Every structure is written in C-alpha cells, then in structure tokens.
mmCIF file of C-alpha atoms in Angstrom:
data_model
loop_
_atom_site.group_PDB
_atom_site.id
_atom_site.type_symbol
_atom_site.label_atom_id
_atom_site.label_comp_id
_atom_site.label_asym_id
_atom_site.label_seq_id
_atom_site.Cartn_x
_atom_site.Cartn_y
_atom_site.Cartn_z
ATOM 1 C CA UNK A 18 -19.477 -40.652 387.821
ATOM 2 C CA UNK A 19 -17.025 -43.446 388.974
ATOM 3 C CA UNK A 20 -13.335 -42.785 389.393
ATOM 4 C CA UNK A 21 -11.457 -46.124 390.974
ATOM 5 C CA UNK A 22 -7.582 -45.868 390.822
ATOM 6 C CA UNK A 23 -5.262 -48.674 391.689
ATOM 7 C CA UNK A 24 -1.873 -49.584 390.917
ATOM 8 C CA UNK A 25 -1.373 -50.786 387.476
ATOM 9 C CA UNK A 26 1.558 -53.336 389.023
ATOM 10 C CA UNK A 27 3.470 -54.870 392.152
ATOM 11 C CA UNK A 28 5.947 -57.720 392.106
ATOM 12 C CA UNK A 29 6.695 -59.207 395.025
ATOM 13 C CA UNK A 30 8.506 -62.266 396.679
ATOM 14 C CA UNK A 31 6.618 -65.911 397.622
ATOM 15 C CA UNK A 32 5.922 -66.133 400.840
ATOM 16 C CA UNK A 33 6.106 -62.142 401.318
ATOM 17 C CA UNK A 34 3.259 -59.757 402.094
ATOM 18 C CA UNK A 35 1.876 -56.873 399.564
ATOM 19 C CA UNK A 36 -0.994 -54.301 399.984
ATOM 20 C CA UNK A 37 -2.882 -53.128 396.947
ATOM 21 C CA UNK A 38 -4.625 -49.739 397.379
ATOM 22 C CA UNK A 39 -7.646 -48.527 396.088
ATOM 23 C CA UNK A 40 -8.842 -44.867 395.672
ATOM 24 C CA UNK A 41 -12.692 -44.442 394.877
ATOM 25 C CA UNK A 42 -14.790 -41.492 394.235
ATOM 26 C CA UNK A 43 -18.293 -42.651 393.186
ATOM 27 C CA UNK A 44 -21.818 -40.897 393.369
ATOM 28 C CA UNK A 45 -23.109 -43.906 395.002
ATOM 29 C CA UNK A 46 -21.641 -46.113 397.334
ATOM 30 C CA UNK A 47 -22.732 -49.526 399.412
ATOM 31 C CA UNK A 48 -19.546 -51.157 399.927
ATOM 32 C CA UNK A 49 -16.079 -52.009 398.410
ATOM 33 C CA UNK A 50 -15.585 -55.504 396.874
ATOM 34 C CA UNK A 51 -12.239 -57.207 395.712
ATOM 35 C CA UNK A 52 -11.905 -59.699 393.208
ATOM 36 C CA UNK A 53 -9.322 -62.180 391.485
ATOM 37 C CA UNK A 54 -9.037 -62.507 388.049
ATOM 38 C CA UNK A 55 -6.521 -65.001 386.541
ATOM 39 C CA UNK A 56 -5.811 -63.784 382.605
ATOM 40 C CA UNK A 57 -8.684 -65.177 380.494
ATOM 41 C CA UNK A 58 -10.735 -66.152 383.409
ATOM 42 C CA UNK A 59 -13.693 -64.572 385.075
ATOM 43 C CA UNK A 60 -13.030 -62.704 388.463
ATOM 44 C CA UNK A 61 -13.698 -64.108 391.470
ATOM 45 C CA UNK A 62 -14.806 -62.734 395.221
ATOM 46 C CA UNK A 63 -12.207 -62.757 397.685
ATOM 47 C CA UNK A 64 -13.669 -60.104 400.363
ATOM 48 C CA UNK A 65 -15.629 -57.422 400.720
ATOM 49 C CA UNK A 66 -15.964 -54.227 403.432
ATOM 50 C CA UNK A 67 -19.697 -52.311 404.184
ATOM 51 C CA UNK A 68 -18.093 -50.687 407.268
ATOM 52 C CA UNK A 69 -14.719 -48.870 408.120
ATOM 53 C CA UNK A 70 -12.371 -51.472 409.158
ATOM 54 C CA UNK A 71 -10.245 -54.516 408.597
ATOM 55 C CA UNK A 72 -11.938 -57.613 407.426
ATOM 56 C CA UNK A 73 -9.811 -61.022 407.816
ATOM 57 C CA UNK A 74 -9.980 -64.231 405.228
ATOM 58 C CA UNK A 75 -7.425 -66.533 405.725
ATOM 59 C CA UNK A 76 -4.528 -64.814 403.865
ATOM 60 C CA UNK A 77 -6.369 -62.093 402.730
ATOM 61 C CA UNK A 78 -7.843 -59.060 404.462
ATOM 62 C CA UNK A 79 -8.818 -56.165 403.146
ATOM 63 C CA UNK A 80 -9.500 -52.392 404.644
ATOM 64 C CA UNK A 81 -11.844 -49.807 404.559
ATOM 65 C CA UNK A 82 -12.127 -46.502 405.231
ATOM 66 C CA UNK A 83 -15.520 -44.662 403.850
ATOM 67 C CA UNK A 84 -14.630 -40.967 405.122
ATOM 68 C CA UNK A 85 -10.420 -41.120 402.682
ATOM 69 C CA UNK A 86 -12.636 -43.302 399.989
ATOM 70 C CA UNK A 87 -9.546 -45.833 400.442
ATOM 71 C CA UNK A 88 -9.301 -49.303 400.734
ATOM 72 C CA UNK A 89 -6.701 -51.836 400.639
ATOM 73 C CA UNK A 90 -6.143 -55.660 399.933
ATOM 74 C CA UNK A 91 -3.436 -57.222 402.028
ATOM 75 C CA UNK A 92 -2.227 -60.533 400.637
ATOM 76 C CA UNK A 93 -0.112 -62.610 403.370
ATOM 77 C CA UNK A 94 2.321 -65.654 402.504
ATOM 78 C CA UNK A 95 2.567 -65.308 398.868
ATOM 79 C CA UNK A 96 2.490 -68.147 396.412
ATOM 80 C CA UNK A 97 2.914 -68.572 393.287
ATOM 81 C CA UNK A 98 -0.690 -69.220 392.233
ATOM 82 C CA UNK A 99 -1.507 -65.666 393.421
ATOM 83 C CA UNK A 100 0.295 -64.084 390.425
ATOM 84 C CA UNK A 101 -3.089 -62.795 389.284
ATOM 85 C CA UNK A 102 -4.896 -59.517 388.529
ATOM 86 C CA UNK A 103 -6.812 -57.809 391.728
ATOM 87 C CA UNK A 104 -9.941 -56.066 391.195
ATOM 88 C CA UNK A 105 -11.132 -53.063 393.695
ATOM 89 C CA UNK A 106 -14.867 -52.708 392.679
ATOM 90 C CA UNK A 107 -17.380 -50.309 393.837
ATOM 91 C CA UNK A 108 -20.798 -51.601 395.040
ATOM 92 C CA UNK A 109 -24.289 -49.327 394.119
ATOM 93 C CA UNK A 110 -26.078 -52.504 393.296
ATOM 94 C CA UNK A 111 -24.149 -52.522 390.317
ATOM 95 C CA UNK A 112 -20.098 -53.134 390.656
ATOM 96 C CA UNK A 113 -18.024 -50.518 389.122
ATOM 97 C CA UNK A 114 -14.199 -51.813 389.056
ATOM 98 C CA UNK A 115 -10.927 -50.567 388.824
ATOM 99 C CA UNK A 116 -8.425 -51.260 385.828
ATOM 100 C CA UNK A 117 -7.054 -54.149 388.299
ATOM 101 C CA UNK A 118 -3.722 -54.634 389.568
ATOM 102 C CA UNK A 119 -1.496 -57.294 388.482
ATOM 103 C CA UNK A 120 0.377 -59.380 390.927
ATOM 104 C CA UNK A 121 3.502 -61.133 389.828
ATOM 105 C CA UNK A 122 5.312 -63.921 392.421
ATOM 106 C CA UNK A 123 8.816 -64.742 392.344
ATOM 107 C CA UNK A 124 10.381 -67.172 393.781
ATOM 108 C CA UNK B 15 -21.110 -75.738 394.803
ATOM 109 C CA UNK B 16 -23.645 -74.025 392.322
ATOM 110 C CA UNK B 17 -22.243 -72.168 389.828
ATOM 111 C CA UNK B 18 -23.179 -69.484 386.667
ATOM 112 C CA UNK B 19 -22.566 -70.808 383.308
ATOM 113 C CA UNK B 20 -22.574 -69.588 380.188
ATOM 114 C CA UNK B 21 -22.629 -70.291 376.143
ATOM 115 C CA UNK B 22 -20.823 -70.334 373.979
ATOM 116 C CA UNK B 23 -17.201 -70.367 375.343
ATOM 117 C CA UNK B 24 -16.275 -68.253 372.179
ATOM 118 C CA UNK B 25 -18.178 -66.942 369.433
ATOM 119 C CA UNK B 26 -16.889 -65.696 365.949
ATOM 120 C CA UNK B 27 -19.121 -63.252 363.758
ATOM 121 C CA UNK B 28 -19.090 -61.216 360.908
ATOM 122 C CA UNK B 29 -19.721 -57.180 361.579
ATOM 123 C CA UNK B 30 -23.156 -56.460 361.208
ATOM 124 C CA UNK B 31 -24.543 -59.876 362.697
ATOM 125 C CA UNK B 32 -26.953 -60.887 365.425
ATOM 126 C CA UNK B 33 -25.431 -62.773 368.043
ATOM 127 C CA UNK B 34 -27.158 -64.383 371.019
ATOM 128 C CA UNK B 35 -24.923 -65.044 374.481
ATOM 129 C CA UNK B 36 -26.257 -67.334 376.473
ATOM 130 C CA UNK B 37 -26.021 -68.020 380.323
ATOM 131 C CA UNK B 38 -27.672 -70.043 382.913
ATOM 132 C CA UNK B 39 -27.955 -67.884 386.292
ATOM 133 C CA UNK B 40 -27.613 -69.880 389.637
ATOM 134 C CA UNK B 41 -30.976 -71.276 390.653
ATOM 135 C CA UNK B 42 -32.321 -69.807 393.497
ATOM 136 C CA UNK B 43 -30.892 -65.943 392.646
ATOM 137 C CA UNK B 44 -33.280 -63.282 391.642
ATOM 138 C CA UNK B 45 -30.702 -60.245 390.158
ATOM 139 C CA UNK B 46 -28.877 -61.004 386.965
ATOM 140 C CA UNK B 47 -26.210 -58.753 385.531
ATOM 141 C CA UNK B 48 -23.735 -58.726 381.995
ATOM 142 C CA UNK B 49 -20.508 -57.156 382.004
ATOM 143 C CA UNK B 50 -17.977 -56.837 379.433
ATOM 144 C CA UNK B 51 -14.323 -56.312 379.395
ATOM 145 C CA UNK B 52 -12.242 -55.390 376.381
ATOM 146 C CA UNK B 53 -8.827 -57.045 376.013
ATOM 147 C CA UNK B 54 -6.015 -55.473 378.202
ATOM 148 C CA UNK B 55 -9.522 -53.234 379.742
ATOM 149 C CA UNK B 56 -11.407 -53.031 382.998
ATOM 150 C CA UNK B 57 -14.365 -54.913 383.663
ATOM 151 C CA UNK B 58 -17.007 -52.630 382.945
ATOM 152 C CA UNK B 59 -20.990 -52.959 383.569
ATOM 153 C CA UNK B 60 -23.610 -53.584 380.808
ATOM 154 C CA UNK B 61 -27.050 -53.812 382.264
ATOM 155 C CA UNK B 62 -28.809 -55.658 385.372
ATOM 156 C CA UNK B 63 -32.606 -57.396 385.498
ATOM 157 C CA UNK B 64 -34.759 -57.947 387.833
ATOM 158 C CA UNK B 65 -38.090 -59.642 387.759
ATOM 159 C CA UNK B 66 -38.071 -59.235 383.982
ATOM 160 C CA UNK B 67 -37.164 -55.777 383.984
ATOM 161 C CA UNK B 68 -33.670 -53.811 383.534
ATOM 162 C CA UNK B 69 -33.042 -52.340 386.928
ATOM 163 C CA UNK B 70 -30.832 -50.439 385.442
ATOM 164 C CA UNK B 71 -28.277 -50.302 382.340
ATOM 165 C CA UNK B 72 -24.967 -48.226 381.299
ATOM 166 C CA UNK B 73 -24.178 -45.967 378.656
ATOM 167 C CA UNK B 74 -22.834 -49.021 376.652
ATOM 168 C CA UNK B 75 -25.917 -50.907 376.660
ATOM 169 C CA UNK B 76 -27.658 -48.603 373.825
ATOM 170 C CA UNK B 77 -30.492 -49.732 370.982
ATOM 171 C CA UNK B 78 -28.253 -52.561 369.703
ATOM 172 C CA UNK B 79 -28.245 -54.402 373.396
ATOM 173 C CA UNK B 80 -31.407 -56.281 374.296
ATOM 174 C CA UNK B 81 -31.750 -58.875 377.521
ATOM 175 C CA UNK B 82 -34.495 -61.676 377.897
ATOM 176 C CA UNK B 83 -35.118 -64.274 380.194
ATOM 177 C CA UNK B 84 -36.921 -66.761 377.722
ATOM 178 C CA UNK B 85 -37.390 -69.194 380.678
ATOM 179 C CA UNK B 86 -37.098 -70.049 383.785
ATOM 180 C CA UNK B 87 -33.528 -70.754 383.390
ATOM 181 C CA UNK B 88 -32.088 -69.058 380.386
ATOM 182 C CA UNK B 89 -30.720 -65.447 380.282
ATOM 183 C CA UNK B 90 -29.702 -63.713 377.101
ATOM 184 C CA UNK B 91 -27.489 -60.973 375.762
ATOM 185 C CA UNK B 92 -28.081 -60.383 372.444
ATOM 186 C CA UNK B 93 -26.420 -57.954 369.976
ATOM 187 C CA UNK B 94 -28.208 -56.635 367.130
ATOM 188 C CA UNK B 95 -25.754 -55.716 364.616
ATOM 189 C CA UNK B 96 -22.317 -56.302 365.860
ATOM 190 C CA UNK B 97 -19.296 -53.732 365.407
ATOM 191 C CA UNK B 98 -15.791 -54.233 365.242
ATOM 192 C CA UNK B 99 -15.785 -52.109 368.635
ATOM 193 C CA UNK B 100 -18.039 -55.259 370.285
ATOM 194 C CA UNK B 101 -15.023 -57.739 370.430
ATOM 195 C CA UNK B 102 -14.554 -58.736 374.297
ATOM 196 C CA UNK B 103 -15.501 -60.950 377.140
ATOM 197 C CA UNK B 104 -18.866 -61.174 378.092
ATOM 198 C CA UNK B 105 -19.494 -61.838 381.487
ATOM 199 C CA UNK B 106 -22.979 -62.792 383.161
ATOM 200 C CA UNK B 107 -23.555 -62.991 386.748
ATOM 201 C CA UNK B 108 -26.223 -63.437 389.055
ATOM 202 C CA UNK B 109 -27.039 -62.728 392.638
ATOM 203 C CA UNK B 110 -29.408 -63.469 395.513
ATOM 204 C CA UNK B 111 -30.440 -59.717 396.686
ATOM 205 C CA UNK B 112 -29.520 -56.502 395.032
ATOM 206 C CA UNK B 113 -27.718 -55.056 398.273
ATOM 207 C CA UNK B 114 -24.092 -55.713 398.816
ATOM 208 C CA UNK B 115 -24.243 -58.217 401.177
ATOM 209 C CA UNK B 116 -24.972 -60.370 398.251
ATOM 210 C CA UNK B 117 -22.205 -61.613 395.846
ATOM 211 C CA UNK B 118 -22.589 -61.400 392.526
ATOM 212 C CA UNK B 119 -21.534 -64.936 390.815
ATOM 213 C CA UNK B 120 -19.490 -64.546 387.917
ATOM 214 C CA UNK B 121 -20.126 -67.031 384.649
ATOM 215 C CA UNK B 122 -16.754 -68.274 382.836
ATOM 216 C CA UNK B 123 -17.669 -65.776 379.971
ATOM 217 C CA UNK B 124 -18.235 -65.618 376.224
ATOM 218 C CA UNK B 125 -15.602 -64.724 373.900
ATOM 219 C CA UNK B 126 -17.123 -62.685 371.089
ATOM 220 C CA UNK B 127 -14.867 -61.704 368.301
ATOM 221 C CA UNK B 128 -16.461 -59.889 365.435
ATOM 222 C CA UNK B 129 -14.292 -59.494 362.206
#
C-alpha cells in the first residue's frame, strides 16, 4: 500500500522561505516527485529526487532521503503567485500523491 | 512547448450514462495515464497504457472503466454507467518512458459532473 503524509497547511510571508515535508511509505519506490497545483488547474512538475540529496531549481529545491522515506520542498523568495497547493508524489511508474499542501502568501 | 490536451473542459451527465473523455497525448510519448481527483481530494491514479495495453490499473478503475486509443492520436476514458460517486476531475497525462526519469505531462482536465 501507499501512505504519503504532508502538511495539510503553511502560511508564510512574500519573499520568506518555507519547507514542506513529505513522509512516504510505499511497497514500491523509483523516486519522489513534487508538483504545483493552482485550485482548478492540473498539477504541474517542479522537481524531482532518484537519489539521496538536495536537488536545486531556481527557487525551488527539494530533498531526499530514501533510508527516513522523507523528503522536503524548499521554496525560496516567496511571491504571491506561489500561493498554491504542493504535491509530494511517489514514483513506481505510476505516481501516487499526497493530499497536497496548501501554500498561502502574505504580503 | 508541446503540451497534453484534453476534451471536453466540463461535461454534465445524468447517473447511469456513458460518457467518453477525450485527450490528445503529446506526440512523440509512448506511456499514457488517467487520474482523477475528487473535489477538496488527492490526486489519485486510474489506469496507465502502453502499446495498447493497460500496464497496469487501480482499484478504482473496475468493469465500468474502459481505455482505447482509437488512433494514432486520440486517447479515451470512458465510463459506462456513471454514478453520483464519479463526479471529479479527470486528468490524462502522458510520458516518454515508464521510469522516473520521465515526466509525466499533465492535460488541463475534464470536469465530469453526474447528477
């Protein structure tokens, strides 16, 4: 089975920094995806991690660490158009997501 | 920049209706997938196809789910008999490889809403 937990919501401050976490336990696993998904919309790829480690995108990086089944999405330099839901999803050729994690900026 | 798209945008039905939810996969990708997500839900998978066979499907996708690629183009959801329960976003998405170095493409999605 699939069990992906992730906080259900963070607020934080344009221009600030907030990390999302992601807990997985899956019976199959071949890497950890994050996606954006504005209400309404269809989710979009921001990053993904195959290995343990940090992987860098502009303002977004995101973690990995296979052996704690924990992952993280660090958004840097907040704006407003990131007030969005954030998806943790579980690759085994199918993606298996979280309940998401909605983002709210303030100014 | 090549995209997935899909028809309708939204889709209205009566309970116990056949509806047929369109998309058009990005050209050159081999794996195709639906997903669904219920209002205020996670996005949860249906079913994936490859080379004109399910690779694999969920526990949603029972006897009243069927896929078809009717083309070289085209790829279909269709619904027998619709239930209340069937209201949500339908999502297609397509992908170059089947390993996750490959992205899967999301389509805009279908609103279905069955009354």
């Amino acid at each position: 089975g699939q069990n992906i937990d992730q906080p259900t919501e963070m607020t934080a401050t344009e221009g600030a920094i907030v990390q999302i976490n992601c807990t997985y336990q899956t019976s199959g696993f071949n890497g950890l995806f994050w996606y954006q998904q504005h209400a309404g919309e269809a989710p979009t790829f921001l990053s993904y991690n195959v290995l343990d480690g940090l992987e860098e995108k502009g303002r977004f990086s995101s973690f990995l660490s296979r052996s704690k089944g924990y992952s993280y999405l660090l958004l840097k330099e907040l704006q407003m158009k990131d007030s969005a839901s954030y998806l943790c999803a579980v690759h085994d050729y199918k993606l298996s997501f979280g309940a998401g994690t909605t983002v709210t900026v303030r100014a | 920049e090549p995209e997935v798209t899909q028809t309708p945008s939204h889709q209205v039905t009566q309970m116990g209706q056949e509806v047929i939810l369109r998309c058009v996969p990005i050209s050159n990708h081999l794996y195709f997938y639906w997903y669904r997500q219920i209002l205020g839900q996670k996005v949860e998978f249906l079913v994936s196809f490859y080379n004109n066979e399910i690779s694999e499907k969920s526990e949603i996708f029972d006897d009243q789910f069927s896929v078809e690629r009717p083309d070289g183009s085209n790829f279909t959801l269709k619904i027998r008999s619709t239930k209340l329960e069937d209201s949500a976003m339908y999502f297609c998405a397509s992908s170059g490889g089947r390993g996750s170095s490959y992205e899967q493409y999301f389509g805009p999605g279908t609103r279905l809403t069955v009354t």
